[in-house]
Amino acid sequence: MIRVKLPAHLRRLAEVDGEVGLDVAPPVTLAAVLDALEERHPVLRGTIRDHGTHRRRAFVRFFACEEDLSHDSPDQSLPAAVVAGSEPLLVVGAMAGG
């Protein structure tokens, strides 16, 4: 079971409390997890990544195991601790401004 933690505004949009648990078939990649998340919660389509290109939205970041995965290939395997379910994949809304 892959654990995904969403920011508060996306949890409200998807009407979920706490983490989202997803079953993802290997290989477990960021793209596969986001596909499963959008399949389970269609309202999230277009909020985390672009509808057409599937590229990460500018103010969204991905973290796991204290690593920033935001600029990694979405087809790269996620860390073993995320795949095992011992660590969550964090979807974080980045902040900007001054």
mmCIF file of C-alpha atoms in Angstrom:
data_model
loop_
_atom_site.group_PDB
_atom_site.id
_atom_site.type_symbol
_atom_site.label_atom_id
_atom_site.label_comp_id
_atom_site.label_asym_id
_atom_site.label_seq_id
_atom_site.Cartn_x
_atom_site.Cartn_y
_atom_site.Cartn_z
ATOM 1 C CA MET A 1 0.000 0.000 0.000
ATOM 2 C CA ILE A 2 1.462 3.348 -1.067
ATOM 3 C CA ARG A 3 0.752 6.165 1.392
ATOM 4 C CA VAL A 4 0.189 9.636 -0.061
ATOM 5 C CA LYS A 5 -0.113 12.795 2.020
ATOM 6 C CA LEU A 6 -1.878 15.659 0.273
ATOM 7 C CA PRO A 7 -1.971 19.328 1.264
ATOM 8 C CA ALA A 8 -5.114 20.454 3.094
ATOM 9 C CA HIS A 9 -6.760 22.124 0.096
ATOM 10 C CA LEU A 10 -6.439 18.966 -2.039
ATOM 11 C CA ARG A 11 -7.693 16.762 0.826
ATOM 12 C CA ARG A 12 -10.781 18.976 1.068
ATOM 13 C CA LEU A 13 -11.266 18.865 -2.700
ATOM 14 C CA ALA A 14 -10.991 15.067 -2.764
ATOM 15 C CA GLU A 15 -13.024 14.770 0.460
ATOM 16 C CA VAL A 16 -10.418 12.662 2.248
ATOM 17 C CA ASP A 17 -9.112 12.785 5.804
ATOM 18 C CA GLY A 18 -5.455 12.064 6.458
ATOM 19 C CA GLU A 19 -3.424 9.946 4.089
ATOM 20 C CA VAL A 20 -4.625 8.285 0.912
ATOM 21 C CA GLY A 21 -3.698 4.615 0.606
ATOM 22 C CA LEU A 22 -3.213 3.302 -2.920
ATOM 23 C CA ASP A 23 -2.478 -0.107 -4.386
ATOM 24 C CA VAL A 24 -0.011 0.427 -7.225
ATOM 25 C CA ALA A 25 1.373 -2.412 -9.331
ATOM 26 C CA PRO A 26 5.146 -2.511 -9.832
ATOM 27 C CA PRO A 27 7.121 -0.694 -10.964
ATOM 28 C CA VAL A 28 6.042 1.938 -8.447
ATOM 29 C CA THR A 29 6.883 5.280 -10.016
ATOM 30 C CA LEU A 30 5.654 8.791 -9.341
ATOM 31 C CA ALA A 31 3.662 8.655 -12.586
ATOM 32 C CA ALA A 32 2.014 5.351 -11.569
ATOM 33 C CA VAL A 33 1.100 6.717 -8.131
ATOM 34 C CA LEU A 34 -0.374 9.904 -9.605
ATOM 35 C CA ASP A 35 -2.308 7.851 -12.171
ATOM 36 C CA ALA A 36 -3.775 5.742 -9.344
ATOM 37 C CA LEU A 37 -4.532 8.831 -7.251
ATOM 38 C CA GLU A 38 -6.357 10.543 -10.137
ATOM 39 C CA GLU A 39 -8.209 7.320 -10.965
ATOM 40 C CA ARG A 40 -9.470 7.029 -7.394
ATOM 41 C CA HIS A 41 -10.151 10.762 -7.001
ATOM 42 C CA PRO A 42 -10.962 12.166 -10.469
ATOM 43 C CA VAL A 43 -11.556 15.623 -8.988
ATOM 44 C CA LEU A 44 -7.765 15.875 -8.542
ATOM 45 C CA ARG A 45 -7.073 15.623 -12.281
ATOM 46 C CA GLY A 46 -5.363 18.804 -13.372
ATOM 47 C CA THR A 47 -4.590 19.967 -9.837
ATOM 48 C CA ILE A 48 -1.249 18.220 -9.337
ATOM 49 C CA ARG A 49 -0.174 17.872 -12.953
ATOM 50 C CA ASP A 50 -1.323 19.275 -16.267
ATOM 51 C CA HIS A 51 -4.192 17.426 -18.011
ATOM 52 C CA GLY A 52 -2.481 17.109 -21.378
ATOM 53 C CA THR A 53 1.233 16.940 -20.677
ATOM 54 C CA HIS A 54 1.084 15.274 -17.237
ATOM 55 C CA ARG A 55 3.873 17.617 -16.148
ATOM 56 C CA ARG A 56 3.977 18.703 -12.520
ATOM 57 C CA ARG A 57 2.238 22.005 -11.801
ATOM 58 C CA ALA A 58 4.689 24.813 -11.051
ATOM 59 C CA PHE A 59 3.771 25.219 -7.391
ATOM 60 C CA VAL A 60 3.558 21.527 -6.509
ATOM 61 C CA ARG A 61 6.484 19.588 -5.074
ATOM 62 C CA PHE A 62 7.001 15.896 -4.252
ATOM 63 C CA PHE A 63 9.022 14.644 -1.292
ATOM 64 C CA ALA A 64 9.809 11.201 0.102
ATOM 65 C CA CYS A 65 12.378 9.980 2.604
ATOM 66 C CA GLU A 66 13.613 13.549 3.119
ATOM 67 C CA GLU A 67 14.384 13.894 -0.602
ATOM 68 C CA ASP A 68 12.924 16.349 -3.102
ATOM 69 C CA LEU A 69 11.646 14.248 -6.006
ATOM 70 C CA SER A 70 10.093 17.193 -7.836
ATOM 71 C CA HIS A 71 12.654 17.324 -10.633
ATOM 72 C CA ASP A 72 13.208 13.570 -10.965
ATOM 73 C CA SER A 73 11.748 11.701 -13.908
ATOM 74 C CA PRO A 74 8.151 10.652 -13.168
ATOM 75 C CA ASP A 75 9.109 7.215 -14.524
ATOM 76 C CA GLN A 76 11.883 6.722 -11.945
ATOM 77 C CA SER A 77 11.138 4.178 -9.218
ATOM 78 C CA LEU A 78 10.140 5.661 -5.869
ATOM 79 C CA PRO A 79 12.331 4.976 -2.809
ATOM 80 C CA ALA A 80 12.035 1.480 -1.329
ATOM 81 C CA ALA A 81 10.554 2.821 1.932
ATOM 82 C CA VAL A 82 7.673 4.418 -0.011
ATOM 83 C CA VAL A 83 7.085 1.225 -1.986
ATOM 84 C CA ALA A 84 7.067 -0.765 1.282
ATOM 85 C CA GLY A 85 4.579 1.668 2.838
ATOM 86 C CA SER A 86 6.833 2.637 5.729
ATOM 87 C CA GLU A 87 7.242 6.206 4.422
ATOM 88 C CA PRO A 88 4.643 8.375 2.666
ATOM 89 C CA LEU A 89 4.926 10.268 -0.598
ATOM 90 C CA LEU A 90 4.316 13.919 0.238
ATOM 91 C CA VAL A 91 2.568 16.211 -2.224
ATOM 92 C CA VAL A 92 3.348 19.737 -1.088
ATOM 93 C CA GLY A 93 2.090 23.087 -2.294
ATOM 94 C CA ALA A 94 5.133 25.327 -2.742
ATOM 95 C CA MET A 95 5.071 28.872 -1.464
ATOM 96 C CA ALA A 96 6.193 31.949 -3.353
ATOM 97 C CA GLY A 97 6.239 35.627 -2.729
ATOM 98 C CA GLY A 98 8.130 38.012 -0.600
#
